[in-house]
Every structure is written in structure tokens, then in C-alpha cells.
Amino acid sequence: MIYVANWKMNGDKGLCESYKRHLMNVIVCPPYPLIHHFQNSALTVGAQNCSQYYKGSYTGEVSAEMLKDSGCSYVIVGHSERRAFETEAVVLEKARRVIEAGMTPIICSAELMDIDLDPKSYMIAYEPVWAIGTGKTPKPSEIFLMVNAFKMRTECETVLYGGSVNSKNADSLRDACDGFLIGGASLDVMEMQNIIR
């Protein structure tokens, strides 16, 4: 199982230190200013987004190459909270930049999509929009069907589930997917330990 902690716009140095002390085998995706706290740690670090451009006059943007230089191995692209601003084409451009920089994109999607990339070069996170932050999740059988539909459509080997994952529902969802993209619950280290257990 793969566990990806998406802190969104949350967290601080204290949470970084707590993660380093108490968690292993987690891909932690903090906000940009906190990424450096995970350099030389045992945890794998990722970013929550990147630019679709290599470099240039794009104030406030961060390139995939910069994230690679900061120690990232993964980048979340196309999260449902960003899809209001991004087309599918933009999301795939971001995924290409991530792969070219030598990292793995985690491509989020609520619906089946065509992905013209090497299926071994990325992961997919199936995220039904109505489940994000609501405390509600699809039935495990529904997740299983979507996960397998993504695999058949794209030939991607790793499909995660994201949407209100917590320690109360993780066991029932575990067999339906290859891992979890965890949002709000990832801000509590003990909750993360319980999900992994």
C-alpha cells in the first residue's frame, strides 16, 4: 500500500518534525515552504502542484526542476481543488514536466481520462469530487470498479483512492485500491499511524 499525505495549505515546522519522528513509508506533500524540512530525512517528499512551464516570467509559480532540486520525488497534479482553474490538457502538461524532471506525477481525476504517457511513469489518484472533505466515501466495490477501469483505460499499474480517507474507513477501502491520497486526516500523526496499521 502507498500512503500519500496531502497537507494542502496546512502544517508547520512542528508537524514536519513530528512526521520525521513517528512515521515511515509515507510520501509527504507539504506546502512549498516546508519541503526543505524533509531534506536528509527517511521520508519521501512530494509537492502539491507545479507549473506546466519549464521556467520564465510566471510570478508565484514553481517549476518541476525546482522541486526536484528541493528533494522532491513526487508531485500531485490536477487535484480536484485545482480543477476549477486547470484543464485536462494543462494537467497532462504538468505531468510531462514532472516526468522530464525525473520525478513521478500523481495525476488526480474524478473521471476516466486518456493519458498519453508511459503508464509506468505515473500514478493515478481516483478522487470523486463529492467525497473530498465531506466525510463520505463510495462503497469499496464502487472504488474497486473505478480503480480497475482506470487501469484498463490507461494501463497504469498504481491507482490510489482519495476522498475522506481516515482510520475508521481505511480497512474497508484497502482492498479496493493500491493506496491512499490522504487529506485532512494526514494533519494528525496518530491518525496517520492508525490508517497505516
mmCIF file of C-alpha atoms in Angstrom:
data_model
loop_
_atom_site.group_PDB
_atom_site.id
_atom_site.type_symbol
_atom_site.label_atom_id
_atom_site.label_comp_id
_atom_site.label_asym_id
_atom_site.label_seq_id
_atom_site.Cartn_x
_atom_site.Cartn_y
_atom_site.Cartn_z
ATOM 1 C CA MET A 1 0.000 0.000 0.000
ATOM 2 C CA ILE A 2 1.129 3.510 -0.829
ATOM 3 C CA TYR A 3 0.264 6.361 1.533
ATOM 4 C CA VAL A 4 0.416 9.945 0.271
ATOM 5 C CA ALA A 5 -0.151 12.732 2.814
ATOM 6 C CA ASN A 6 -1.508 15.884 1.162
ATOM 7 C CA TRP A 7 -1.315 18.647 3.768
ATOM 8 C CA LYS A 8 -2.894 21.219 1.434
ATOM 9 C CA MET A 9 -2.361 24.744 2.882
ATOM 10 C CA ASN A 10 -1.674 23.458 6.394
ATOM 11 C CA GLY A 11 1.236 22.431 8.558
ATOM 12 C CA ASP A 12 4.264 23.969 10.209
ATOM 13 C CA LYS A 13 7.786 23.058 11.322
ATOM 14 C CA GLY A 14 6.364 21.194 14.324
ATOM 15 C CA LEU A 15 4.269 18.887 12.141
ATOM 16 C CA CYS A 16 7.307 18.248 9.933
ATOM 17 C CA GLU A 17 9.358 17.207 12.960
ATOM 18 C CA SER A 18 6.532 15.005 14.260
ATOM 19 C CA TYR A 19 6.308 13.219 10.903
ATOM 20 C CA LYS A 20 10.048 12.600 10.884
ATOM 21 C CA ARG A 21 9.955 11.158 14.400
ATOM 22 C CA HIS A 22 6.865 8.963 14.139
ATOM 23 C CA LEU A 23 6.182 7.948 10.525
ATOM 24 C CA MET A 24 7.863 5.861 7.855
ATOM 25 C CA ASN A 25 6.841 4.654 4.391
ATOM 26 C CA VAL A 26 4.790 7.771 3.704
ATOM 27 C CA ILE A 27 5.047 10.192 0.782
ATOM 28 C CA VAL A 28 4.545 13.542 2.489
ATOM 29 C CA CYS A 29 3.387 16.507 0.388
ATOM 30 C CA PRO A 30 3.616 19.690 2.479
ATOM 31 C CA PRO A 31 3.254 23.264 1.208
ATOM 32 C CA TYR A 32 6.297 24.538 -0.723
ATOM 33 C CA PRO A 33 7.922 26.467 2.185
ATOM 34 C CA LEU A 34 8.050 23.310 4.324
ATOM 35 C CA ILE A 35 9.610 20.937 1.788
ATOM 36 C CA HIS A 36 13.158 21.719 2.907
ATOM 37 C CA HIS A 37 12.427 20.329 6.395
ATOM 38 C CA PHE A 38 12.390 16.831 4.868
ATOM 39 C CA GLN A 39 15.790 17.014 3.214
ATOM 40 C CA ASN A 40 18.032 14.219 4.505
ATOM 41 C CA SER A 41 15.093 12.548 6.271
ATOM 42 C CA ALA A 42 13.909 8.958 5.818
ATOM 43 C CA LEU A 43 10.563 10.147 4.468
ATOM 44 C CA THR A 44 9.878 10.575 0.777
ATOM 45 C CA VAL A 45 8.758 14.101 -0.050
ATOM 46 C CA GLY A 46 6.452 15.353 -2.765
ATOM 47 C CA ALA A 47 4.869 18.640 -3.796
ATOM 48 C CA GLN A 48 1.214 19.546 -4.181
ATOM 49 C CA ASN A 49 1.489 21.180 -7.597
ATOM 50 C CA CYS A 50 3.903 22.566 -10.176
ATOM 51 C CA SER A 51 3.887 24.791 -13.226
ATOM 52 C CA GLN A 52 3.299 23.450 -16.717
ATOM 53 C CA TYR A 53 6.186 25.675 -17.876
ATOM 54 C CA TYR A 54 9.912 24.986 -17.640
ATOM 55 C CA LYS A 55 10.835 28.488 -16.440
ATOM 56 C CA GLY A 56 10.143 32.119 -17.193
ATOM 57 C CA SER A 57 8.112 35.152 -16.157
ATOM 58 C CA TYR A 58 5.415 33.320 -14.199
ATOM 59 C CA THR A 59 5.316 35.075 -10.853
ATOM 60 C CA GLY A 60 4.346 32.805 -7.993
ATOM 61 C CA GLU A 61 4.800 29.581 -9.958
ATOM 62 C CA VAL A 62 7.256 26.774 -9.143
ATOM 63 C CA SER A 63 8.804 24.566 -11.823
ATOM 64 C CA ALA A 64 9.235 20.807 -11.707
ATOM 65 C CA GLU A 65 13.016 21.228 -11.909
ATOM 66 C CA MET A 66 12.971 23.457 -8.820
ATOM 67 C CA LEU A 67 11.012 20.816 -6.932
ATOM 68 C CA LYS A 68 13.471 18.132 -7.983
ATOM 69 C CA ASP A 69 16.332 20.314 -6.749
ATOM 70 C CA SER A 70 14.470 20.727 -3.448
ATOM 71 C CA GLY A 71 14.459 16.974 -2.889
ATOM 72 C CA CYS A 72 11.015 16.030 -4.202
ATOM 73 C CA SER A 73 10.350 12.649 -5.776
ATOM 74 C CA TYR A 74 6.618 13.062 -6.449
ATOM 75 C CA VAL A 75 4.263 15.874 -7.480
ATOM 76 C CA ILE A 76 0.465 15.893 -7.201
ATOM 77 C CA VAL A 77 -1.110 17.330 -10.356
ATOM 78 C CA GLY A 78 -4.748 18.020 -11.147
ATOM 79 C CA HIS A 79 -6.125 17.793 -7.604
ATOM 80 C CA SER A 80 -9.885 18.394 -7.592
ATOM 81 C CA GLU A 81 -9.405 21.597 -5.604
ATOM 82 C CA ARG A 82 -7.413 22.986 -8.546
ATOM 83 C CA ARG A 83 -9.501 21.649 -11.421
ATOM 84 C CA ALA A 84 -11.635 24.803 -11.489
ATOM 85 C CA PHE A 85 -8.508 26.599 -12.772
ATOM 86 C CA GLU A 86 -6.952 23.845 -14.878
ATOM 87 C CA THR A 87 -7.988 21.925 -17.967
ATOM 88 C CA GLU A 88 -7.124 18.296 -18.525
ATOM 89 C CA ALA A 89 -4.551 19.413 -21.104
ATOM 90 C CA VAL A 90 -2.807 21.618 -18.524
ATOM 91 C CA VAL A 91 -2.766 18.772 -16.002
ATOM 92 C CA LEU A 92 -1.089 16.479 -18.541
ATOM 93 C CA GLU A 93 1.462 19.177 -19.415
ATOM 94 C CA LYS A 94 2.332 19.399 -15.723
ATOM 95 C CA ALA A 95 2.677 15.624 -15.566
ATOM 96 C CA ARG A 96 5.096 15.747 -18.514
ATOM 97 C CA ARG A 97 7.246 18.389 -16.793
ATOM 98 C CA VAL A 98 7.354 16.233 -13.644
ATOM 99 C CA ILE A 99 8.454 13.144 -15.571
ATOM 100 C CA GLU A 100 11.058 15.109 -17.539
ATOM 101 C CA ALA A 101 12.487 16.359 -14.240
ATOM 102 C CA GLY A 102 12.931 12.770 -13.048
ATOM 103 C CA MET A 103 10.004 12.578 -10.630
ATOM 104 C CA THR A 104 6.673 10.748 -10.555
ATOM 105 C CA PRO A 105 3.406 12.650 -11.052
ATOM 106 C CA ILE A 106 0.329 11.638 -9.087
ATOM 107 C CA ILE A 107 -2.427 12.510 -11.540
ATOM 108 C CA CYS A 108 -5.730 13.172 -9.779
ATOM 109 C CA SER A 109 -9.014 12.622 -11.551
ATOM 110 C CA ALA A 110 -12.662 12.103 -10.703
ATOM 111 C CA GLU A 111 -13.407 10.591 -14.105
ATOM 112 C CA LEU A 112 -11.719 8.303 -16.596
ATOM 113 C CA MET A 113 -9.301 10.187 -18.798
ATOM 114 C CA ASP A 114 -6.914 9.419 -21.642
ATOM 115 C CA ILE A 115 -3.287 9.775 -20.588
ATOM 116 C CA ASP A 116 -0.701 9.654 -23.377
ATOM 117 C CA LEU A 117 2.272 8.957 -21.114
ATOM 118 C CA ASP A 118 4.262 5.845 -20.306
ATOM 119 C CA PRO A 119 1.909 4.071 -17.854
ATOM 120 C CA LYS A 120 4.880 3.116 -15.669
ATOM 121 C CA SER A 121 5.899 6.765 -15.265
ATOM 122 C CA TYR A 122 2.967 7.995 -13.154
ATOM 123 C CA MET A 123 0.346 7.105 -10.580
ATOM 124 C CA ILE A 124 -3.349 7.964 -10.658
ATOM 125 C CA ALA A 125 -5.411 9.109 -7.686
ATOM 126 C CA TYR A 126 -9.120 8.493 -8.164
ATOM 127 C CA GLU A 127 -10.910 11.322 -6.354
ATOM 128 C CA PRO A 128 -14.700 11.577 -6.555
ATOM 129 C CA VAL A 129 -15.242 15.306 -6.030
ATOM 130 C CA TRP A 130 -18.240 14.823 -3.733
ATOM 131 C CA ALA A 131 -16.089 12.815 -1.298
ATOM 132 C CA ILE A 132 -13.349 15.428 -0.800
ATOM 133 C CA GLY A 133 -13.568 16.759 2.757
ATOM 134 C CA THR A 134 -17.172 15.596 3.226
ATOM 135 C CA GLY A 135 -16.574 12.555 5.403
ATOM 136 C CA LYS A 136 -18.415 10.451 2.824
ATOM 137 C CA THR A 137 -16.811 7.758 0.673
ATOM 138 C CA PRO A 138 -18.021 5.492 -2.115
ATOM 139 C CA LYS A 139 -18.599 1.826 -1.365
ATOM 140 C CA PRO A 140 -15.436 -0.292 -1.633
ATOM 141 C CA SER A 141 -16.990 -2.121 -4.584
ATOM 142 C CA GLU A 142 -17.505 1.204 -6.393
ATOM 143 C CA ILE A 143 -13.899 2.234 -5.767
ATOM 144 C CA PHE A 144 -12.691 -1.167 -6.960
ATOM 145 C CA LEU A 145 -14.628 -0.805 -10.205
ATOM 146 C CA MET A 146 -13.247 2.684 -10.871
ATOM 147 C CA VAL A 147 -9.689 1.693 -9.981
ATOM 148 C CA ASN A 148 -9.844 -1.192 -12.428
ATOM 149 C CA ALA A 149 -11.486 0.976 -15.077
ATOM 150 C CA PHE A 150 -8.577 3.438 -14.772
ATOM 151 C CA LYS A 151 -6.099 0.571 -15.091
ATOM 152 C CA MET A 152 -7.805 -0.805 -18.192
ATOM 153 C CA ARG A 153 -8.110 2.643 -19.806
ATOM 154 C CA THR A 154 -4.539 3.786 -19.136
ATOM 155 C CA GLU A 155 -2.564 0.602 -18.318
ATOM 156 C CA CYS A 156 -1.296 2.456 -15.251
ATOM 157 C CA GLU A 157 -0.173 -0.018 -12.588
ATOM 158 C CA THR A 158 -0.848 2.101 -9.495
ATOM 159 C CA VAL A 159 -4.204 3.723 -8.746
ATOM 160 C CA LEU A 160 -4.755 5.335 -5.359
ATOM 161 C CA TYR A 161 -8.047 6.409 -3.797
ATOM 162 C CA GLY A 162 -8.506 9.887 -2.315
ATOM 163 C CA GLY A 163 -11.543 11.352 -0.594
ATOM 164 C CA SER A 164 -12.233 11.451 3.164
ATOM 165 C CA VAL A 165 -9.876 8.568 3.979
ATOM 166 C CA ASN A 166 -9.448 8.090 7.732
ATOM 167 C CA SER A 167 -8.664 5.380 10.284
ATOM 168 C CA LYS A 168 -12.329 4.395 10.522
ATOM 169 C CA ASN A 169 -12.776 3.553 6.844
ATOM 170 C CA ALA A 170 -9.247 2.682 5.682
ATOM 171 C CA ASP A 171 -9.545 -1.048 6.382
ATOM 172 C CA SER A 172 -12.753 -1.385 4.398
ATOM 173 C CA LEU A 173 -11.250 0.513 1.438
ATOM 174 C CA ARG A 174 -7.775 -1.041 1.461
ATOM 175 C CA ASP A 175 -8.511 -3.974 -0.846
ATOM 176 C CA ALA A 176 -10.174 -1.735 -3.447
ATOM 177 C CA CYS A 177 -7.060 0.255 -4.430
ATOM 178 C CA ASP A 178 -3.261 0.380 -4.376
ATOM 179 C CA GLY A 179 -3.032 3.070 -1.726
ATOM 180 C CA PHE A 180 -4.473 6.297 -0.412
ATOM 181 C CA LEU A 181 -4.159 10.024 -1.064
ATOM 182 C CA ILE A 182 -4.967 11.349 2.398
ATOM 183 C CA GLY A 183 -6.003 14.949 3.024
ATOM 184 C CA GLY A 184 -7.350 16.243 6.346
ATOM 185 C CA ALA A 185 -6.501 13.075 8.277
ATOM 186 C CA SER A 186 -2.831 13.489 7.329
ATOM 187 C CA LEU A 187 -2.524 16.510 9.640
ATOM 188 C CA ASP A 188 -2.793 14.199 12.675
ATOM 189 C CA VAL A 189 0.269 11.957 13.051
ATOM 190 C CA MET A 190 -1.532 9.470 15.297
ATOM 191 C CA GLU A 191 -4.387 9.235 12.795
ATOM 192 C CA MET A 192 -1.862 8.547 10.035
ATOM 193 C CA GLN A 193 -0.279 5.805 12.139
ATOM 194 C CA ASN A 194 -3.707 4.241 12.634
ATOM 195 C CA ILE A 195 -4.507 4.378 8.914
ATOM 196 C CA ILE A 196 -1.221 2.650 8.086
ATOM 197 C CA ARG A 197 -1.826 -0.010 10.742
#
